[in-house]
Coordinates of C-alpha atoms in Angstrom, one line a residue:
Chain A
X1 CA 26.6 -37.8 3.8
X2 CA 27.5 -38.8 0.3
X3 CA 27.6 -36.0 -2.2
X4 CA 27.1 -37.2 -5.7
X5 CA 27.4 -35.3 -8.9
X6 CA 23.6 -34.8 -9.3
X7 CA 23.5 -32.9 -5.9
X8 CA 26.5 -30.8 -6.9
X9 CA 24.9 -29.8 -10.1
X10 CA 21.6 -29.0 -8.3
X11 CA 23.4 -26.8 -5.7
X12 CA 25.5 -25.2 -8.4
X13 CA 22.3 -24.3 -10.2
X14 CA 20.7 -22.8 -7.1
X15 CA 23.9 -20.8 -6.5
X16 CA 23.9 -19.8 -10.2
X17 CA 27.4 -21.2 -10.7
X18 CA 28.5 -22.6 -14.0
X19 CA 30.6 -25.7 -13.4
X20 CA 32.3 -27.8 -16.1
X21 CA 31.9 -31.6 -16.0
X22 CA 35.5 -31.9 -14.8
X23 CA 34.8 -29.4 -12.0
X24 CA 31.7 -31.3 -10.9
X25 CA 33.6 -34.5 -10.9
X26 CA 36.4 -33.0 -8.8
X27 CA 34.1 -31.2 -6.3
X28 CA 31.8 -34.1 -5.4
X29 CA 34.5 -36.2 -3.6
X30 CA 35.9 -33.0 -1.9
X31 CA 32.5 -32.1 -0.5
X32 CA 32.0 -35.7 0.6
X33 CA 35.2 -35.5 2.6
X34 CA 34.2 -32.2 4.2
X35 CA 30.8 -33.5 5.1
X36 CA 32.3 -36.7 6.6
X37 CA 34.4 -34.4 8.8
X38 CA 31.3 -32.5 9.9
X39 CA 29.5 -35.8 10.5
X40 CA 32.3 -36.9 12.8
X41 CA 32.1 -33.6 14.8
X42 CA 28.3 -34.1 15.0
X43 CA 28.8 -37.6 16.4
X44 CA 30.3 -36.1 19.6
X45 CA 28.4 -36.7 22.8
X46 CA 27.7 -33.2 24.2
X47 CA 25.1 -34.3 26.6
X48 CA 22.0 -32.2 26.6
X49 CA 23.8 -28.9 26.2
X50 CA 21.9 -26.4 24.0
X51 CA 23.3 -25.4 20.6
X52 CA 25.7 -22.6 21.1
X53 CA 23.7 -19.9 19.4
X54 CA 23.8 -16.2 20.3
X55 CA 21.9 -15.4 23.5
X56 CA 18.6 -13.7 22.9
X57 CA 18.1 -10.0 23.2
X58 CA 15.0 -8.3 24.7
X59 CA 12.4 -5.9 23.1
X60 CA 14.1 -3.0 24.8
X61 CA 17.3 -3.7 23.0
X62 CA 15.8 -3.2 19.6
X63 CA 16.2 -0.2 17.3
X64 CA 13.7 2.6 17.7
X65 CA 11.6 3.3 14.6
X66 CA 13.4 6.6 13.7
X67 CA 14.5 7.4 10.2
X68 CA 18.2 7.6 9.6
X69 CA 20.2 8.7 6.5
X70 CA 19.6 7.2 3.1
X71 CA 22.0 6.8 0.3
X72 CA 22.3 9.3 -2.5
X73 CA 20.3 7.7 -5.3
X74 CA 23.0 8.6 -7.8
X75 CA 25.5 6.6 -5.8
X76 CA 23.1 3.6 -5.7
X77 CA 22.6 3.8 -9.5
X78 CA 26.3 4.3 -10.1
X79 CA 27.0 0.9 -8.5
X80 CA 24.6 -0.9 -11.0
X81 CA 25.8 -2.3 -14.3
X82 CA 22.9 -0.5 -16.0
X83 CA 20.3 2.1 -15.0
X84 CA 18.1 4.6 -16.7
X85 CA 18.6 7.5 -14.3
X86 CA 15.8 6.4 -11.9
X87 CA 15.5 2.6 -12.0
X88 CA 18.1 -0.2 -12.0
X89 CA 17.9 -1.9 -15.3
X90 CA 18.4 -5.7 -15.6
X91 CA 17.7 -8.4 -18.2
X92 CA 14.0 -9.1 -18.2
X93 CA 13.0 -11.6 -15.6
X94 CA 9.6 -13.1 -15.1
X95 CA 8.1 -16.5 -14.8
X96 CA 11.0 -19.0 -14.9
X97 CA 12.8 -17.9 -11.8
X98 CA 11.7 -17.2 -8.3
X99 CA 9.2 -14.4 -8.2
X100 CA 9.8 -11.7 -5.7
X101 CA 8.1 -13.4 -2.8
X102 CA 7.8 -10.3 -0.6
Chain B
X1 CA -21.4 -38.0 2.1
X2 CA -21.7 -36.0 -1.0
X3 CA -20.0 -37.1 -4.2
X4 CA -19.2 -33.5 -5.2
X5 CA -15.5 -32.7 -5.3
X6 CA -14.2 -30.7 -2.3
X7 CA -12.3 -27.5 -2.8
X8 CA -9.5 -26.7 -0.4
X9 CA -8.2 -23.1 -0.2
X10 CA -5.4 -21.8 2.0
X11 CA -4.4 -18.1 1.8
X12 CA -1.0 -16.6 2.3
X13 CA -1.1 -12.9 3.0
X14 CA 1.8 -10.5 3.0
X15 CA 0.9 -7.5 5.1
X16 CA 3.2 -4.5 5.1
X17 CA 3.4 -3.1 8.6
X18 CA 2.9 0.6 9.1
X19 CA 6.3 1.6 10.4
X20 CA 8.4 4.7 9.7
X21 CA 11.5 2.8 8.8
X22 CA 12.5 -0.6 7.3
X23 CA 12.5 -3.8 9.2
X24 CA 16.2 -4.2 9.7
X25 CA 17.6 -0.7 8.9
X26 CA 16.8 2.9 9.5
X27 CA 16.0 4.0 6.0
X28 CA 12.5 5.5 5.8
X29 CA 9.9 3.7 3.8
X30 CA 6.6 5.0 2.4
X31 CA 4.7 4.3 -0.7
X32 CA 5.0 6.6 -3.7
X33 CA 8.5 8.0 -3.2
X34 CA 10.8 8.6 -6.2
X35 CA 12.4 5.3 -7.3
X36 CA 15.6 4.2 -5.4
X37 CA 15.6 7.1 -3.0
X38 CA 14.8 5.2 0.2
X39 CA 17.8 2.9 0.4
X40 CA 20.6 2.5 2.9
X41 CA 23.7 0.2 3.0
X42 CA 21.8 -2.6 4.7
X43 CA 19.1 -2.7 2.0
X44 CA 21.8 -2.7 -0.7
X45 CA 23.7 -5.5 1.1
X46 CA 26.9 -3.5 1.0
X47 CA 29.9 -5.1 2.7
X48 CA 30.0 -4.5 6.4
X49 CA 26.4 -3.4 6.7
X50 CA 24.6 -5.2 9.5
X51 CA 20.8 -5.5 10.1
X52 CA 19.3 -4.2 13.3
X53 CA 15.7 -5.1 14.1
X54 CA 13.0 -2.4 14.2
X55 CA 11.1 -2.6 17.5
X56 CA 8.0 -1.1 16.1
X57 CA 7.9 -3.7 13.4
X58 CA 7.9 -6.4 16.1
X59 CA 5.3 -4.6 18.1
X60 CA 2.9 -4.2 15.1
X61 CA 3.5 -7.9 14.2
X62 CA 2.7 -9.0 17.8
X63 CA -0.4 -6.7 17.9
X64 CA -1.7 -8.2 14.6
X65 CA -0.8 -11.7 15.7
X66 CA -2.8 -11.3 18.9
X67 CA -5.8 -9.9 17.1
X68 CA -5.6 -13.0 14.8
X69 CA -5.8 -15.2 17.9
X70 CA -2.2 -16.3 17.7
X71 CA 0.2 -17.4 20.3
X72 CA 3.3 -15.2 20.6
X73 CA 6.7 -17.0 20.7
X74 CA 8.7 -16.6 23.9
X75 CA 11.9 -16.8 21.7
X76 CA 11.8 -16.1 18.0
X77 CA 14.7 -16.0 15.5
X78 CA 15.5 -15.0 12.0
X79 CA 16.6 -17.1 9.1
X80 CA 18.1 -16.5 5.7
X81 CA 16.0 -17.6 2.7
X82 CA 18.5 -17.8 -0.1
X83 CA 17.5 -17.1 -3.7
X84 CA 18.7 -14.9 -6.5
X85 CA 16.5 -12.3 -7.8
X86 CA 17.2 -8.7 -9.0
X87 CA 14.7 -7.2 -6.5
X88 CA 16.6 -8.8 -3.6
X89 CA 20.0 -7.1 -3.5
X90 CA 21.5 -9.3 -0.7
X91 CA 20.9 -12.6 -2.5
X92 CA 18.8 -13.7 0.5
X93 CA 15.7 -12.5 2.3
X94 CA 15.7 -12.3 6.1
X95 CA 12.7 -14.3 7.1
X96 CA 11.6 -16.7 9.8
X97 CA 11.7 -20.5 9.2
X98 CA 11.2 -22.7 12.2
X99 CA 10.4 -20.2 15.0
X100 CA 7.8 -17.8 13.7
X101 CA 6.8 -14.8 15.9
X102 CA 3.1 -15.7 15.9
X103 CA 1.5 -19.2 15.5
X104 CA -1.7 -21.3 16.1
X105 CA -4.3 -18.6 15.6
X106 CA -7.5 -18.2 13.7
X107 CA -10.3 -15.9 12.9
X108 CA -14.1 -16.3 12.4
X109 CA -15.8 -15.7 9.1
X110 CA -19.2 -16.6 7.7
X111 CA -19.3 -19.8 5.6
X112 CA -21.3 -20.0 2.4
X113 CA -24.5 -20.6 4.4
X114 CA -23.9 -17.6 6.7
X115 CA -22.9 -19.7 9.7
X116 CA -19.8 -18.7 11.7
X117 CA -16.7 -20.7 10.8
X118 CA -13.2 -20.5 12.1
X119 CA -10.3 -20.3 9.7
X120 CA -7.1 -21.4 11.4
X121 CA -4.0 -19.4 11.0
X122 CA -0.9 -21.6 11.1
X123 CA 1.7 -18.9 11.5
X124 CA 2.4 -15.2 11.0
X125 CA 6.1 -14.4 10.7
X126 CA 8.0 -11.2 10.2
X127 CA 10.3 -10.8 7.2
X128 CA 11.6 -8.1 4.8
X129 CA 9.9 -7.1 1.6
X130 CA 11.6 -7.2 -1.8
X131 CA 12.0 -4.3 -4.2
X132 CA 9.5 -3.7 -6.9
X133 CA 10.1 -4.6 -10.5
X134 CA 8.4 -3.7 -13.7
X135 CA 8.8 -5.5 -16.9
X136 CA 8.9 -3.9 -20.3
X137 CA 6.0 -5.1 -22.4
X138 CA 7.5 -7.1 -25.2
X139 CA 11.0 -5.8 -24.4
X140 CA 14.0 -7.6 -22.9
X141 CA 14.5 -5.4 -19.8
X142 CA 13.1 -5.2 -16.3
X143 CA 13.3 -2.1 -14.1
X144 CA 13.9 -2.4 -10.4
X145 CA 13.0 0.1 -7.6
X146 CA 14.5 -0.9 -4.3
X147 CA 12.6 1.4 -2.1
X148 CA 10.3 -1.3 -0.9
X149 CA 13.2 -3.7 -0.2
X150 CA 13.5 -4.2 3.5
X151 CA 10.1 -2.9 4.4
X152 CA 8.6 -5.0 7.2
X153 CA 6.1 -7.7 6.2
X154 CA 4.0 -10.0 8.2
X155 CA 3.4 -13.2 6.3
X156 CA 0.1 -14.7 7.5
X157 CA -0.4 -18.3 6.5
X158 CA -3.8 -19.9 6.9
X159 CA -4.6 -23.6 7.0
X160 CA -6.5 -24.8 4.0
X161 CA -9.8 -24.3 5.8
X162 CA -11.7 -22.5 3.1
X163 CA -13.9 -24.5 0.8
X164 CA -14.9 -21.9 -1.8
X165 CA -13.9 -18.7 -3.4
X166 CA -16.5 -16.9 -1.4
X167 CA -15.1 -18.1 1.9
X168 CA -11.6 -17.0 0.8
X169 CA -12.9 -13.6 -0.1
X170 CA -14.6 -13.2 3.3
X171 CA -11.4 -14.3 5.0
X172 CA -9.4 -11.7 3.2
X173 CA -12.0 -9.0 3.9
X174 CA -12.1 -9.9 7.6
X175 CA -8.3 -9.8 7.8
X176 CA -8.2 -6.4 6.1
X177 CA -10.8 -5.1 8.3
X178 CA -9.0 -6.3 11.5
X179 CA -5.7 -4.6 10.5
X180 CA -7.5 -1.4 9.6
X181 CA -9.2 -1.3 13.1
X182 CA -5.8 -2.2 14.6
X183 CA -4.0 0.4 12.6
X184 CA -1.1 -1.9 12.0
X185 CA -1.2 -1.7 8.2
X186 CA -3.0 0.3 5.6
X187 CA -4.1 -3.0 4.1
X188 CA -4.3 -1.3 0.7
X189 CA -4.1 -3.9 -2.1
X190 CA -3.7 -1.3 -4.9
X191 CA -0.6 0.1 -3.2
X192 CA 0.6 -3.4 -2.6
X193 CA 0.7 -3.2 1.2
X194 CA -1.5 -6.2 1.3
X195 CA -0.9 -9.0 -1.1
X196 CA -2.5 -12.4 -1.2
X197 CA -1.7 -15.7 -2.7
X198 CA -4.3 -18.4 -2.5
X199 CA -3.3 -22.1 -2.5
X200 CA -5.9 -24.2 -4.3
X201 CA -6.6 -27.8 -4.8
X202 CA -9.5 -30.2 -5.3
X203 CA -10.3 -33.5 -3.6
X204 CA -12.5 -35.9 -5.4
X205 CA -15.0 -38.4 -3.9
X206 CA -12.6 -41.3 -4.7
X207 CA -9.9 -39.6 -2.6
X208 CA -7.8 -38.4 -5.6
X209 CA -6.3 -34.9 -5.0
X210 CA -5.0 -32.4 -7.5
X211 CA -1.6 -30.8 -7.0
X212 CA -1.6 -27.6 -5.0
X213 CA -1.3 -24.5 -7.0
X214 CA -0.4 -21.1 -5.6
X215 CA -1.7 -18.1 -7.5
X216 CA 0.3 -14.8 -7.5
X217 CA -0.1 -11.3 -8.9
X218 CA -3.6 -10.8 -7.5
X219 CA -4.6 -7.1 -7.0
X220 CA -8.1 -7.3 -5.4
X221 CA -10.3 -9.4 -3.2
X222 CA -12.7 -10.1 -6.0
X223 CA -9.9 -11.2 -8.4
X224 CA -8.6 -13.6 -5.7
X225 CA -12.1 -15.2 -5.8
X226 CA -12.0 -15.3 -9.6
X227 CA -8.6 -16.9 -9.6
X228 CA -9.8 -19.6 -7.2
X229 CA -12.8 -20.3 -9.3
X230 CA -10.7 -20.5 -12.4
X231 CA -8.2 -22.9 -10.7
X232 CA -10.9 -25.2 -9.5
X233 CA -12.3 -25.4 -13.0
X234 CA -8.9 -25.9 -14.6
X235 CA -7.6 -28.5 -12.1
X236 CA -10.9 -30.5 -12.4
X237 CA -10.6 -30.5 -16.1
X238 CA -6.9 -31.5 -16.0
X239 CA -7.9 -34.3 -13.7
X240 CA -10.7 -35.7 -15.9
X241 CA -8.9 -35.2 -19.2
X242 CA -5.3 -36.1 -18.2
X243 CA -5.5 -37.7 -14.8
X244 CA -3.3 -35.0 -13.3
X245 CA -3.1 -35.5 -9.5
X246 CA -0.8 -34.8 -6.6
X247 CA 2.0 -37.3 -7.1
X248 CA 2.3 -37.2 -10.8
X249 CA 2.1 -33.4 -11.0
X250 CA 4.5 -31.1 -9.0
X251 CA 3.2 -28.1 -6.9
X252 CA 3.4 -25.0 -9.0
X253 CA 3.0 -21.3 -9.0
X254 CA 0.7 -19.6 -11.5
X255 CA 0.1 -15.9 -12.1
X256 CA -3.3 -14.2 -12.3
X257 CA -3.9 -12.7 -15.7
X258 CA -6.4 -9.9 -15.1
X259 CA -7.1 -9.1 -18.7
X260 CA -8.0 -12.7 -19.8
X261 CA -9.4 -13.7 -16.4
X262 CA -7.3 -16.7 -16.2
X263 CA -4.2 -18.2 -14.5
X264 CA -0.9 -18.7 -16.3
X265 CA 1.9 -21.2 -15.4
X266 CA 4.9 -19.4 -13.9
X267 CA 7.1 -22.1 -12.4
X268 CA 7.2 -25.3 -10.4
X269 CA 7.8 -24.7 -6.7
X270 CA 11.3 -24.9 -5.2
X271 CA 11.2 -26.9 -2.0
X272 CA 12.2 -25.5 1.4
X273 CA 15.6 -27.3 0.9
X274 CA 16.3 -25.3 -2.2
X275 CA 16.1 -22.1 -0.2
X276 CA 18.9 -23.4 2.0
X277 CA 17.4 -21.7 5.1
X278 CA 19.8 -21.2 7.9
X279 CA 19.8 -19.1 11.0
X280 CA 20.6 -15.5 10.3
X281 CA 24.1 -15.0 11.8
X282 CA 23.8 -11.2 11.9
X283 CA 20.7 -11.1 14.2
X284 CA 20.5 -12.5 17.7
X285 CA 17.2 -14.4 18.6
X286 CA 14.6 -12.2 20.3
X287 CA 13.2 -13.0 23.7
X288 CA 9.7 -11.5 24.1
X289 CA 8.8 -10.8 27.7
X290 CA 5.3 -12.0 28.6
X291 CA 4.5 -8.7 30.3
X292 CA 5.1 -7.0 26.9
X293 CA 2.7 -9.3 25.2
X294 CA 0.1 -8.9 27.8
X295 CA 0.4 -5.1 27.7
X296 CA -0.2 -5.2 23.9
X297 CA -3.1 -7.6 24.3
X298 CA -4.7 -5.2 26.9
X299 CA -4.4 -2.4 24.4
X300 CA -6.2 -4.2 21.5
X301 CA -9.4 -2.5 20.4
X302 CA -12.7 -4.3 20.1
X303 CA -12.5 -6.1 16.7
X304 CA -15.0 -5.4 14.0
X305 CA -16.8 -8.8 14.1
X306 CA -17.3 -8.6 17.9
X307 CA -18.4 -5.0 17.6
X308 CA -21.0 -5.9 15.0
X309 CA -22.4 -8.6 17.2
X310 CA -22.6 -6.1 20.1
X311 CA -24.2 -3.4 18.1
X312 CA -26.9 -5.8 16.9
X313 CA -27.5 -7.9 20.0
X314 CA -26.7 -5.5 22.9
X315 CA -27.4 -2.1 21.4
X316 CA -30.3 -3.4 19.4
X317 CA -29.3 -1.6 16.2
X318 CA -30.6 -2.7 12.8
X319 CA -28.4 -4.7 10.5
X320 CA -28.2 -1.6 8.2
X321 CA -27.1 0.8 11.0
X322 CA -24.6 -1.8 12.2
X323 CA -23.0 -2.2 8.8
X324 CA -22.6 1.5 8.4
X325 CA -21.3 2.2 11.9
X326 CA -18.7 -0.6 11.6
X327 CA -17.7 0.1 8.0
X328 CA -14.4 1.5 9.1
X329 CA -12.4 2.4 12.2
X330 CA -13.0 6.1 11.9
X331 CA -16.8 6.1 11.6
X332 CA -17.0 3.5 14.3
X333 CA -14.8 5.4 16.7
X334 CA -16.8 8.5 16.0
X335 CA -20.1 6.8 16.8
X336 CA -18.6 5.3 20.0
X337 CA -17.6 8.8 21.2
X338 CA -21.0 10.2 20.4
X339 CA -22.6 7.4 22.2
X340 CA -20.6 7.8 25.4
X341 CA -22.6 10.3 27.5
X342 CA -21.3 12.1 30.6
X343 CA -23.5 9.9 32.8
X344 CA -23.4 6.6 30.8
X345 CA -24.3 5.6 27.3
X346 CA -26.9 7.5 25.4
X347 CA -29.7 5.9 23.5
X348 CA -27.9 4.0 20.8
X349 CA -30.7 4.1 18.3
X350 CA -31.0 7.9 18.6
X351 CA -27.3 8.4 18.2
X352 CA -27.1 5.9 15.3
X353 CA -29.9 7.7 13.5
X354 CA -28.0 11.0 13.6
X355 CA -24.7 9.4 12.5
X356 CA -26.0 7.2 9.7
X357 CA -28.6 9.7 8.7
X358 CA -27.7 13.4 9.0
X359 CA -24.0 12.9 9.3
X360 CA -23.6 10.4 6.5
X361 CA -25.9 12.5 4.2
X362 CA -23.7 15.6 4.9
X363 CA -20.5 13.6 4.1
X364 CA -22.0 12.2 0.9
X365 CA -23.3 15.6 -0.3
X366 CA -20.1 17.4 0.5
X367 CA -17.9 14.5 -0.6
X368 CA -16.2 15.1 2.7
X369 CA -14.5 12.7 5.1
X370 CA -15.0 12.6 8.9
X371 CA -11.8 14.6 9.5
X372 CA -13.3 17.6 7.6
X373 CA -16.3 17.7 9.9
X374 CA -16.1 20.5 12.5
X375 CA -18.7 18.9 14.7
X376 CA -17.1 16.7 17.4
X377 CA -18.9 13.5 18.3
X378 CA -19.3 14.7 21.9
X379 CA -21.1 17.7 20.5
X380 CA -23.5 15.5 18.6
X381 CA -24.1 13.6 21.8
X382 CA -25.0 16.9 23.5
X383 CA -27.4 17.7 20.7
X384 CA -29.1 14.3 21.2
X385 CA -29.3 15.0 24.9
X386 CA -31.1 18.4 24.2
X387 CA -33.7 16.7 22.1
X388 CA -34.2 13.8 24.6
X389 CA -34.6 16.3 27.4
X390 CA -37.2 18.2 25.4
X391 CA -35.1 21.3 25.5
X392 CA -35.2 21.7 21.7
X393 CA -37.5 20.2 19.2
X394 CA -36.5 18.0 16.3
X395 CA -36.6 20.9 13.8
X396 CA -34.4 23.1 15.8
X397 CA -32.0 20.2 16.3
X398 CA -31.7 19.6 12.6
X399 CA -31.1 23.2 11.8
X400 CA -28.5 23.3 14.6
X401 CA -26.9 20.2 13.2
X402 CA -26.5 21.7 9.8
X403 CA -24.7 24.6 11.3
X404 CA -22.6 22.6 13.8
X405 CA -21.4 20.2 11.2
X406 CA -19.5 23.1 9.5
X407 CA -18.7 25.3 12.4
X408 CA -18.6 23.0 15.5
X409 CA -19.4 24.3 19.0
X410 CA -21.4 23.4 22.0
X411 CA -25.1 22.9 21.1
X412 CA -26.2 23.6 24.7
X413 CA -24.3 26.9 24.7
X414 CA -25.7 28.0 21.3
X415 CA -29.3 27.1 22.4
X416 CA -28.8 29.1 25.6
X417 CA -27.1 32.1 23.8
X418 CA -29.8 32.3 21.0
X419 CA -32.8 31.4 23.1
X420 CA -33.6 28.4 20.8
X421 CA -35.1 26.4 23.6
X422 CA -38.5 24.9 23.0
X423 CA -41.3 27.1 24.2
X424 CA -43.2 25.0 26.7
X425 CA -45.0 27.7 28.6
X426 CA -48.6 26.8 28.1
X427 CA -49.7 30.4 28.1
X428 CA -47.3 31.4 25.3
X429 CA -48.4 28.4 23.2
X430 CA -52.1 29.3 23.7
X431 CA -51.4 32.9 22.7
X432 CA -49.6 31.8 19.5
X433 CA -52.4 29.4 18.6
X434 CA -55.1 32.0 19.1
X435 CA -53.1 34.5 17.0
X436 CA -52.8 32.0 14.2
X437 CA -56.5 31.2 14.4
X438 CA -57.4 34.9 14.1
X439 CA -55.1 35.4 11.2
X440 CA -56.5 32.4 9.4
X441 CA -60.1 32.7 10.2
X442 CA -61.0 31.2 6.8
X443 CA -58.9 28.1 7.5
X444 CA -60.6 27.7 10.9
X445 CA -64.0 28.0 9.2
X446 CA -62.9 25.5 6.5
X447 CA -61.7 23.0 9.1
X448 CA -64.9 23.3 11.1
X449 CA -66.7 22.7 7.8
X450 CA -65.0 19.4 7.4
X451 CA -61.8 20.2 5.5
X452 CA -59.2 18.4 7.7
X453 CA -56.3 19.8 5.6
X454 CA -57.0 23.4 6.7
X455 CA -55.7 22.4 10.2
X456 CA -52.2 22.2 8.9
X457 CA -52.1 25.8 7.9
X458 CA -53.1 27.0 11.3
X459 CA -50.6 24.7 12.9
X460 CA -47.8 26.0 10.7
X461 CA -48.8 29.6 11.5
X462 CA -48.7 28.8 15.2
X463 CA -45.2 27.3 15.0
X464 CA -44.1 30.3 13.0
X465 CA -45.5 32.5 15.7
X466 CA -43.3 30.5 18.2
X467 CA -40.3 31.0 15.9
X468 CA -40.2 27.3 15.2
X469 CA -39.5 26.6 18.8
X470 CA -42.8 25.2 19.9
X471 CA -43.1 21.7 21.1
X472 CA -45.1 20.2 18.2
X473 CA -47.0 17.9 20.5
X474 CA -48.1 20.6 22.8
X475 CA -49.0 22.9 20.0
X476 CA -51.2 20.2 18.5
X477 CA -52.9 19.6 21.8
X478 CA -53.7 23.2 22.3
X479 CA -54.9 23.5 18.7
X480 CA -57.2 20.5 19.2
X481 CA -58.7 22.1 22.3
X482 CA -59.3 25.5 20.8
X483 CA -60.6 24.3 17.4
X484 CA -63.1 22.3 19.3

C-alpha cells in the first residue's frame, strides 16, 4: 500500500497531530515501508486457518451487574486541566467536530 | 407511478439499557446524580484499567433485540471507534462494527393510511454511552459530566423504510412502547435514555436523490417529526434552486433547533474509515449459547401491538377500552390480573368497565398512580364475580369499590361480614314494597291517577327499606305486581 502525503495529513488530522511539512515528507516513505512489510506477511499462505483472535467467552463468564467502588470526584477533577468544582471545563466545542454520538 | 417526490426516512435510536452498573465497568449509573460522581478507572481510561462486559447489559440487549424480531448473533465482538471528543475520556468508544449482537429484525407500525407496515431493523448493537456536555451560551467553555460515560446503549438502526414524518413518529412510539413493556429501558427522551436521529432524503420522479442528512439533538417524538418535515422541505428547495443531489453534496449532520423549529448544519459526516474501527483488544468475543437466547425468548411478554389486537378481536373490547388498557405496562398487567379468574377468564367487558371506568376515575381524581391503590386486581376480579353471581347489586358494588380502592381487602369477606348480600328472599322484598306503599300512600294514589313519576319514590323507599341491598329487578317486578 502506497502512503502518500495526503493520506499522512488526513490521518494526522484524525489523530489531532500537528506535523510540519518536513515531518510529513519524512513519514510518508517510512509508513510505506512498514506497510510493504505487512503486505508481505499478509501474502503468506496460511490455508484456511481462522485469524488468531482471542477465543470467545460465554455468557456465564461475564461480570454480574453489581456496583463496585467509584472514584472520589475530587480526584477525578484534580486530574483535569480545568474544572469548576463539579464539572470538567474544556474549550467550547460544538458543531465542527464529532458530536458525542452516544 | 406518481410524480410526487418520495421521502425516505431511517431512524437510529440510542436506547440506554436499565442496568445497575455501566457496560464495561462496575461503576453504578443512574440519571440525576451529582456530576462526575459515578466514575471508575475504566470510564476515565486510566492506565491499566481493563473493561469487563456487564452480563445484564447483554441480556437486556438480547431481550430487546428479540422483541424487535432480530436474529441474535452466535458470536459477537466489540470494536474501537476512534475519535477525539471531551465527553469520551478514552479517545475511543467501545462499540460493535461488523458483528452486531442483534440483526435482521423489524417491527410493525401503521402506515399513513392506517394499514400495517413492517419497518425493517438492520441491526441493534451494544456500545457505551459518552459523557454529557453543556455549552456556555455565548461563552467559550463547555462543561463535561462523565457520569453517563460507559452506560450501556443499544443502538437500533432501521432501514430507510419510512416514507413520512408520521410513519417515523409511529415507529419511534412503537419502539418506546415495546421497551417499556419489556422493562429493558425507561425510554424517557427527556432524561436522554432514548435518543433518536432520523436520516432523511428525498427521491424525485426523475431518479435524482438528495444527499442523506442525519438530524441530532431531538428531544421528543413530535420534534423528530417536525425535523423530518423541515428537512424534506429544505432538501427539496436546495434541489430545485441549486441542483444539490447525492454525488455533488456530501452526507451531513444537522442539529434540530427547537426554538426556531429548523435544522442547522453541524458537520459533514466522517466515513467509517475515519473512525479507524478495529477489534477491541481488551475484550474477548462473546459466544451466545442458543439455550440462553431461547430462554430469553420464552420469557418475553406479549407485546403491545399483539395485545391490542387480542383485546379487540378476541376479547371484543372497544377501541377506547383497548387504548386505555394497553396504554402502559402497569395498567395492562393490572387488567390482566383482574381478568384472570380462579376458574378461567372473567368477562372481559365487565372487568374492562371497572378498570377504565371506576379505577381510572379514582386515579384521575386522586392524581394517584396504580401503585398507590390498595385494591389488588384479584380483589376487583372477586368484586366482579359477586356482581355477576347476583350476590350484590351494582350499587353495593360501587360503594364497596370506593372503600376497597383505599383500604383493599377481600370483597367476598366484607360482604359476608357486613351482610351486604343482595336480598333476594321474595317475602322480604314484598314486605319492603308494602311498607313503602303504606308510607307513601299519596304517591301510590298519584301513580294510579296517571303520574308515572310517582313510582320512582315508592321504588326508592322500598330499596331504602332493604338497606340498598335489594335486587333492583326483583323490587321492580314486585312493585309492578302490587301497584296493579
